[in-house]
XYZ file of C-alpha atoms in Angstrom:
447
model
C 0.000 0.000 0.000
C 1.522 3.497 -1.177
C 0.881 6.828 0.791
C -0.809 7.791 -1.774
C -3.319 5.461 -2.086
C -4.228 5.155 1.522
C -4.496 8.771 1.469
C -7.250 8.593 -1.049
C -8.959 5.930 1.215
C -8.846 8.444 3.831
C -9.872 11.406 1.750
C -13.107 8.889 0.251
C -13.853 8.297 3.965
C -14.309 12.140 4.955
C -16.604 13.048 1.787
C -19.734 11.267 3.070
C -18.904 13.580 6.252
C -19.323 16.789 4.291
C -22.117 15.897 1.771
C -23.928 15.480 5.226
C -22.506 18.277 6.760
C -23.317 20.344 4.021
C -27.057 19.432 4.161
C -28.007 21.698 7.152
C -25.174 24.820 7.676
C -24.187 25.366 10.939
C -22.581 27.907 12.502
C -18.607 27.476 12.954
C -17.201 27.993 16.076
C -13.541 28.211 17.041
C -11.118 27.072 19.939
C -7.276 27.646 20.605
C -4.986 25.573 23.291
C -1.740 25.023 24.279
C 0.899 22.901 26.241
C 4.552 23.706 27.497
C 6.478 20.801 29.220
C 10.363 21.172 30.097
C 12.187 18.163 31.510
C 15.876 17.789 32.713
C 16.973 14.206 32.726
C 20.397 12.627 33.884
C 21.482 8.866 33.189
C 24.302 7.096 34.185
C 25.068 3.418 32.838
C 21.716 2.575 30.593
C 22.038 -0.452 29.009
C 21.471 -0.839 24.878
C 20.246 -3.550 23.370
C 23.801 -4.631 22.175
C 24.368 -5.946 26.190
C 26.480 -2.757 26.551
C 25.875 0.269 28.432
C 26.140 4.326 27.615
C 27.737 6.483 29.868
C 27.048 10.012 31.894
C 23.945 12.129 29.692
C 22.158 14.907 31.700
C 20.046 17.413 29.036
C 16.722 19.435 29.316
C 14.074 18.838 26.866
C 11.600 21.400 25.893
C 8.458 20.798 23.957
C 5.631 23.078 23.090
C 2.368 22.395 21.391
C -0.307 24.749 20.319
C -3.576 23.698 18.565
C -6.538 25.199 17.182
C -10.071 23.526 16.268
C -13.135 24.360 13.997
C -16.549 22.895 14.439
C -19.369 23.019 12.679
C -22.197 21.083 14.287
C -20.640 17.072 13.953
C -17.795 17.932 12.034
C -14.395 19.283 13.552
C -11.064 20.237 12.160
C -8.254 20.177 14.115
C -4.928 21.164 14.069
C -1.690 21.000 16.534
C 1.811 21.942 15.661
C 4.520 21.121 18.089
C 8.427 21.545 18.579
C 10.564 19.669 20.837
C 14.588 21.133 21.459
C 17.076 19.996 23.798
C 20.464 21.101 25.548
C 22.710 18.415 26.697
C 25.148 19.000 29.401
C 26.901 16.396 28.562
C 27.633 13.813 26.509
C 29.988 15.766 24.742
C 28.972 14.406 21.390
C 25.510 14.519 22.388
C 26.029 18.699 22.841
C 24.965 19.419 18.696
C 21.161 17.356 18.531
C 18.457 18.453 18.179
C 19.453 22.319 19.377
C 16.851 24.923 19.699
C 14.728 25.807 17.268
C 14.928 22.315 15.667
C 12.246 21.016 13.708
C 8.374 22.329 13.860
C 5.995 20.070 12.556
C 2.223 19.186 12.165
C 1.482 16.969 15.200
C -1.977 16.516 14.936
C -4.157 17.312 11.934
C -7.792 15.344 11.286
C -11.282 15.836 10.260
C -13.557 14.220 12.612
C -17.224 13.464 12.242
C -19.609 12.491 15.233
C -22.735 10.650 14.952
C -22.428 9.565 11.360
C -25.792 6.911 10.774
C -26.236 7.883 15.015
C -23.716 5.558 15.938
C -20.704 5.809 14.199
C -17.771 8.101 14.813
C -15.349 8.889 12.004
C -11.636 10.659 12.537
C -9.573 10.927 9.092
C -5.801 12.537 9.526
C -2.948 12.636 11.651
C -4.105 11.808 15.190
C -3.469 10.008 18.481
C -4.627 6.931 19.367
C -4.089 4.184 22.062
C -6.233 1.260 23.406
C -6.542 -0.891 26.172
C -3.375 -0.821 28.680
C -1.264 0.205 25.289
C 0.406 -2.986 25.063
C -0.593 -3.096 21.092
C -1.088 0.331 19.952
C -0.551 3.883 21.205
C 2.634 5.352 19.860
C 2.871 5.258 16.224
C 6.052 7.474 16.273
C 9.214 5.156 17.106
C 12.050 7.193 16.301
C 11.855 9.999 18.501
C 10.927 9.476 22.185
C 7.688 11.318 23.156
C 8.282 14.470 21.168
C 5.547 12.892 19.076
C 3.034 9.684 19.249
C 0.805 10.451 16.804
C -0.253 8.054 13.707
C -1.433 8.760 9.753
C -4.663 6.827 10.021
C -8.299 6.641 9.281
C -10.754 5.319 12.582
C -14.516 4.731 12.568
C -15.967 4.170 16.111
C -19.317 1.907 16.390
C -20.745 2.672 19.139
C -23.558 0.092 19.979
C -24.572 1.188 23.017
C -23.018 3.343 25.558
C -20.857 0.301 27.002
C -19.941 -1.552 23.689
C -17.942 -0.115 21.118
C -16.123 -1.616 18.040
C -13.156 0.333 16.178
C -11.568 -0.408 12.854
C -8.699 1.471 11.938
C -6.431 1.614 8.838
C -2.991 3.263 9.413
C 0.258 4.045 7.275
C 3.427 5.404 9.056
C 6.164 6.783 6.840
C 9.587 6.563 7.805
C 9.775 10.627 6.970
C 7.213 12.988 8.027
C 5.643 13.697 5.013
C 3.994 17.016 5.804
C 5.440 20.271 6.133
C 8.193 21.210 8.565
C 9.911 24.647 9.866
C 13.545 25.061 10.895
C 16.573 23.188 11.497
C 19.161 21.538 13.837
C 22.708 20.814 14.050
C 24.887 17.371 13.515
C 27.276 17.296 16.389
C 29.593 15.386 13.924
C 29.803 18.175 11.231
C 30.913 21.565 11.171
C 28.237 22.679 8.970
C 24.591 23.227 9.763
C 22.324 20.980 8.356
C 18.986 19.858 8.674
C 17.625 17.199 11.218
C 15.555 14.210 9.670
C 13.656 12.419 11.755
C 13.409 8.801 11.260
C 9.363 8.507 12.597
C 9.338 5.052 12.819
C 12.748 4.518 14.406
C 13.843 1.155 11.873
C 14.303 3.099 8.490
C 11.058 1.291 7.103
C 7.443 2.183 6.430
C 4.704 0.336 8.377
C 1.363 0.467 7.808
C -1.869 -2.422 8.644
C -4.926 -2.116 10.030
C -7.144 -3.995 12.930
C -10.027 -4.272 14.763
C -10.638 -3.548 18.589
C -13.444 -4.508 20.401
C -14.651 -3.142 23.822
C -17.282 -4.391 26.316
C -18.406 -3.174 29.605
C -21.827 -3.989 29.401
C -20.855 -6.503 32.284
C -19.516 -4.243 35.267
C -18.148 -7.328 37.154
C -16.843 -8.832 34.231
C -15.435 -5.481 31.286
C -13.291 -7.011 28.496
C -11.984 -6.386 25.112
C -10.725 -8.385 21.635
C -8.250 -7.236 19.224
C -6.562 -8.428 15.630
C -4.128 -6.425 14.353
C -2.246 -6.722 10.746
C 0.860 -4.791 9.951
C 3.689 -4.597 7.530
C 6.991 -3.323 7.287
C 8.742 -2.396 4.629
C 12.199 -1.049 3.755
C 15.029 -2.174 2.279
C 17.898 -0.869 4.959
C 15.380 -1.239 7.884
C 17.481 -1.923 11.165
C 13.968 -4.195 12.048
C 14.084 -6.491 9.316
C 16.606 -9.731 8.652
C 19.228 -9.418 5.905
C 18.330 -9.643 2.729
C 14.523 -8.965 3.986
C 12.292 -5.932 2.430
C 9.038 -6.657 3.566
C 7.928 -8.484 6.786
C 4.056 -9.269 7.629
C 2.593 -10.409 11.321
C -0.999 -11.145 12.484
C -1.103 -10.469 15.959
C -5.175 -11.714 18.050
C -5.495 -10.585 21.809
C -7.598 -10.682 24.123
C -8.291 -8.464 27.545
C -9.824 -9.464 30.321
C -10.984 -7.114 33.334
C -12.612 -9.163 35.929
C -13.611 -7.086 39.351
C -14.389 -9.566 42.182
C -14.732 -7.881 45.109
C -15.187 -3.453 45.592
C -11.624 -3.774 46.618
C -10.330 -6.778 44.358
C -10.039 -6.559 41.205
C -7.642 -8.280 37.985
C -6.334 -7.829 34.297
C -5.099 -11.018 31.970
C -4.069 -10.200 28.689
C -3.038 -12.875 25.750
C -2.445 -11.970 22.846
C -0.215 -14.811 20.180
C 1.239 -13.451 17.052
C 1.985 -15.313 13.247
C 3.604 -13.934 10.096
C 6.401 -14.443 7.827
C 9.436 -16.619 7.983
C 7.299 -18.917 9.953
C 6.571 -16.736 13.138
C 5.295 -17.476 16.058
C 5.000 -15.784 19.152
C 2.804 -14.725 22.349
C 2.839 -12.090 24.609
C 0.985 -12.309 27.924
C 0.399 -10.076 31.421
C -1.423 -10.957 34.436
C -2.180 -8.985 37.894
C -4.086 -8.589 40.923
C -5.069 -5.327 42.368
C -5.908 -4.512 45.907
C -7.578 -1.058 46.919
C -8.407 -0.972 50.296
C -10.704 1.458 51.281
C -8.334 3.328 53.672
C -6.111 6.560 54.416
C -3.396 6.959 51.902
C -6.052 5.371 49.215
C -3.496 2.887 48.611
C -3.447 0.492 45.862
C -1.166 -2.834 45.600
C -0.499 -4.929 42.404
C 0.857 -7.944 41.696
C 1.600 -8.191 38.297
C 3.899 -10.412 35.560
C 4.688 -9.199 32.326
C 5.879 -11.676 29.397
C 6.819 -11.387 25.887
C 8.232 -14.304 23.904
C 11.739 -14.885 22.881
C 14.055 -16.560 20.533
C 18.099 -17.736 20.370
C 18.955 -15.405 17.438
C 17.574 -12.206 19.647
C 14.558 -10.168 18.134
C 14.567 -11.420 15.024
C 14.283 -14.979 15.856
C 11.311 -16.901 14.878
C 9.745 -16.696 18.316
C 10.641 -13.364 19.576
C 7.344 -11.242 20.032
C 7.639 -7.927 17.987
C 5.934 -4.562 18.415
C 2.714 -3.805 16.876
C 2.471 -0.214 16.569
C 3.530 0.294 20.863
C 6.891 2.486 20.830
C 6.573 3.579 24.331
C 9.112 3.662 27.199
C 7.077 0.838 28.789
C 8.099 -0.653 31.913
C 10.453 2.206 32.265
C 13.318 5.243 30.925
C 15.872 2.708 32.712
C 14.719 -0.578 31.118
C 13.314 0.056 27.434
C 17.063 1.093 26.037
C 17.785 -2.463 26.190
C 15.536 -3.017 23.341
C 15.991 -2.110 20.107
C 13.884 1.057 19.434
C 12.149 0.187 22.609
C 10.723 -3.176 21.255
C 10.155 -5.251 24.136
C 11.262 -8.673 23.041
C 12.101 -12.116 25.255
C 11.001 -10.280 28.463
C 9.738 -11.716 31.795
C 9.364 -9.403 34.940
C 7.253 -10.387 37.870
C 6.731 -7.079 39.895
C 5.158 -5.542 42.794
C 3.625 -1.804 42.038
C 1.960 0.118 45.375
C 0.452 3.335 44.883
C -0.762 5.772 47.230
C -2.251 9.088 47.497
C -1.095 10.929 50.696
C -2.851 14.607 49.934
C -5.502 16.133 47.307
C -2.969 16.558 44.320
C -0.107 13.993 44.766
C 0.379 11.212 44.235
C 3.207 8.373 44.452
C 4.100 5.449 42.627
C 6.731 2.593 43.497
C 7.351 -0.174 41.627
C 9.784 -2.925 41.902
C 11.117 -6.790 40.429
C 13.365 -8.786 39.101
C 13.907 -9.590 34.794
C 14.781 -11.981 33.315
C 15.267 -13.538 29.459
C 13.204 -16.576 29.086
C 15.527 -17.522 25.992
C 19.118 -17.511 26.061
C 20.341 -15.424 23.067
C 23.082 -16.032 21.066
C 26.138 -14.043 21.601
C 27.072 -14.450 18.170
C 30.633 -15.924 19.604
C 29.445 -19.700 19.964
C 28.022 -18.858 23.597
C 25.580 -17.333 24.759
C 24.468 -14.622 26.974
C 22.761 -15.082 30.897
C 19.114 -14.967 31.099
C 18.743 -12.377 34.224
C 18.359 -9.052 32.942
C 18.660 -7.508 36.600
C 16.706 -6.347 39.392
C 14.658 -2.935 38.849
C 13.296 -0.082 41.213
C 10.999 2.971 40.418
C 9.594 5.742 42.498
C 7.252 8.572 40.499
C 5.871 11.368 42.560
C 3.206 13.651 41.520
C 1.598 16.922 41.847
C -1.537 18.622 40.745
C 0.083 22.337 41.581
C -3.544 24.148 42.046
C -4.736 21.842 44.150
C -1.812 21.540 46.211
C -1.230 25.794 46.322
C -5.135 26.670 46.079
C -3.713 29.067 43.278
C -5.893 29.323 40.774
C -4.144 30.736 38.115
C -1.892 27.298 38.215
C -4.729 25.215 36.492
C -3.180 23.111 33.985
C 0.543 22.811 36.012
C 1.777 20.012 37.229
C 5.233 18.662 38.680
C 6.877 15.285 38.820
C 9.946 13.527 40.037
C 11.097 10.411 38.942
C 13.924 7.748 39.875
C 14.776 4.532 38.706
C 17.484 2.391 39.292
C 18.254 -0.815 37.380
C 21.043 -3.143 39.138
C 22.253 -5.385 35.959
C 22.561 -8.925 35.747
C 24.767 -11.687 33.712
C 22.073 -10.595 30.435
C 25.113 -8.065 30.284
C 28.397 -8.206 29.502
C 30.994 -8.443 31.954
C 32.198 -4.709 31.501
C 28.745 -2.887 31.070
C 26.936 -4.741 33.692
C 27.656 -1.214 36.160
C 24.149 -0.016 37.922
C 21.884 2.537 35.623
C 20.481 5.235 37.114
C 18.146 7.723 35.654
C 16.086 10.729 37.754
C 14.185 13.109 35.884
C 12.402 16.562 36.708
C 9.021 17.420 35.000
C 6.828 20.413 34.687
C 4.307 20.940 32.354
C 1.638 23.455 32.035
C -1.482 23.461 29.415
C -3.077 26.793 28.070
């Protein structure tokens, strides 16, 4: 499938908006936003997904985003346009990317009809989009952290009652943003300034697929939700596909389950398994219990175990779950470098996560366990490497800043710390297996 043509799938989807649209004028009414968010993060000792490490970064990231809509009875336009620059303190080499004003681009831009037929909702463009716990889909943009997580894509919602609803999406990601961009950045290996392309899906390729996601909480004891997903990437110096590879095809069927037993007990089980080319097969799988007490603190305790299948010859083994379109940091900023492009692969981690909530405004997460590699991968030396990945820590702590002031004029702020600590195991090798830290600072403020 060419850009082209699913852009004239997309374009053939939003006509039947207008012709309705057009029917009975309405008046158009307008609305302007904003967000500002400016991080400073230090790392020591992350690992990579070459059982290596990096060494010392600390850099503050700045992104803005301002968007606009138009709406006209069901129909809405809308538009967001974003930047994201950065200035590293060190890594000496790192000192040149991505320096103010780097790149501005189109982050969100889709036509979006509600109530087509009285039960169907239709979004057309460059949006966000996420289901379930995320596990499948919800960043289509794997190339450049969370300066972006937005996908090319066309959505219907069917809404059959308030409690059941069925999506079908279609999506193409491009390895190059292919709408407009503004300014420029600077390679911290040349002497000359240059532009800044960003590789959107992180592996050199193209993707695109489409799927079907299914929710149901018609049952509020018993909420669940089915999935099928199928994607392909394409491209012939992707850093995701084998050698000699140019296209590569999986099938991935899930299924979540959200059973609530008790007012304080509840649980999640997903299962999804996962067929394609070159005779794939693989399964990913998580499972937890979740205990809310009804107490001070309003604390909340979960026992949880995360899996993703694995395979000898590392992610591109026959049995090694891959991504569907979920680039996110995951499990955490510590642990998702030792994946390539984040894409958790051969992954087991049985964890405890405790949450409590000791004023109006904060918040405070801490989550801990041990991770291991249920396949031994080969080192590519006639041995292979350990199967504990190492033992991992996290602490997040949050605050709503009007609540916690009373200052009004805050609304929209917020602050959060984070700290994570990952003490490496024999996964590594025997002179990058050095504890990774990473802490981060957070504000962010929306307009």
């Amino acid at each position: 499938m060419k850009r082209s043509a699913f852009l004239a799938i997309a374009l053939l989807t939003g006509l039947p908006l207008l012709a309705a649209e057009s029917d009975t004028p309405k008046a158009l009414a307008w609305d302007f936003g904003g967000d500002l968010r400016l991080r400073y993060d230090a790392t020591n000792n992350l690992p990579t997904e070459k059982h290596s490490e990096k060494g010392h970064t600390d850099y503050a990231r700045v992104r803005t985003r301002l968007w606009g809509k138009a709406t006209a009875g069901n129909l809405e336009l809308f538009l967001r346009v974003a930047d994201e620059f950065r200035y590293y303190n060190s890594r000496e080499t790192d000192k040149g990317k991505q320096r103010f004003p780097d790149v501005l681009f189109i982050d969100n831009l889709y036509l979006k009809y509600t109530g087509l037929f009285d039960f169907v909702d239709v979004k057309v463009g460059r949006q966000d989009m996420a289901f379930g716990a995320k596990r499948i889909i919800s960043d289509g943009n794997g190339g450049d952290g969370s300066r972006s997580t937005s996908f090319d894509a066309a959505r219907l919602t069917f809404n059959f009652s308030n409690k059941r609803t069925l999506d079908a999406f279609a999506i193409y990601q491009a390895r190059e943003d292919w709408l407009p961009t503004a300014g420029k950045t600077h390679d911290a290996k040349s002497k000359h300034t240059k532009s800044y392309d960003y590789d959107t899906t992180g592996y050199n390729q193209n993707e695109y697929g489409a799927g079907l996601y299914y929710t149901d909480k018609s049952n509020d004891s018993f909420p669940w939700e089915a999935y099928y997903v199928w994607k392909v990437e394409e491209g012939h110096h992707s850093t995701a596909l084998a050698k000699g590879e140019t296209s590569f095809t999986t099938h991935t069927l899930g299924v979540r389950l959200l059973p609530k037993f008790t007012d304080t007990l509840s649980g999640e089980a997903e299962f999804a398994v996962q067929a394609g080319d070159d005779s794939l097969a693989a399964a990913m799988a998580y499972g937890g219990l979740t205990y809310a007490p009804k107490v001070a603190l309003k604390p909340t305790f979960t026992l949880g175990v995360q899996y993703m299948s694995g395979d000898e010859e590392g992610w591109r083994g026959d049995n090694a779950w891959r991504p569907v379109f979920n680039r996110e940091t995951g499990v955490g900023e510590a642990v998702a470098p030792m994946f390539n492009k984040y894409a958790y692969t051969n992954f087991l981690y049985p964890h405890l996560k405790i949450g409590l909530k000791p004023a109006d405004g904060q918040g405070i997460t801490f989550q801990t366990g041990p991770m291991f590699a249920p396949v031994r991968e080969d080192d590519g030396h006639g041995g292979t490497y350990g199967t504990f990945r190492g033992y991992y820590a996290a602490v997040k702590y949050t605050l709503d800043l009007p609540k916690v002031t009373g200052v009004e004029w805050l609304k929209g702020a917020g602050l959060a710390f984070t700290g994570e600590y990952l003490s490496k195991g024999d996964y590594f090798a025997d002179n990058a297996d050095h504890d990774a830290l990473f802490g981060r600072v957070e504000l962010s403020y929306k307009f």
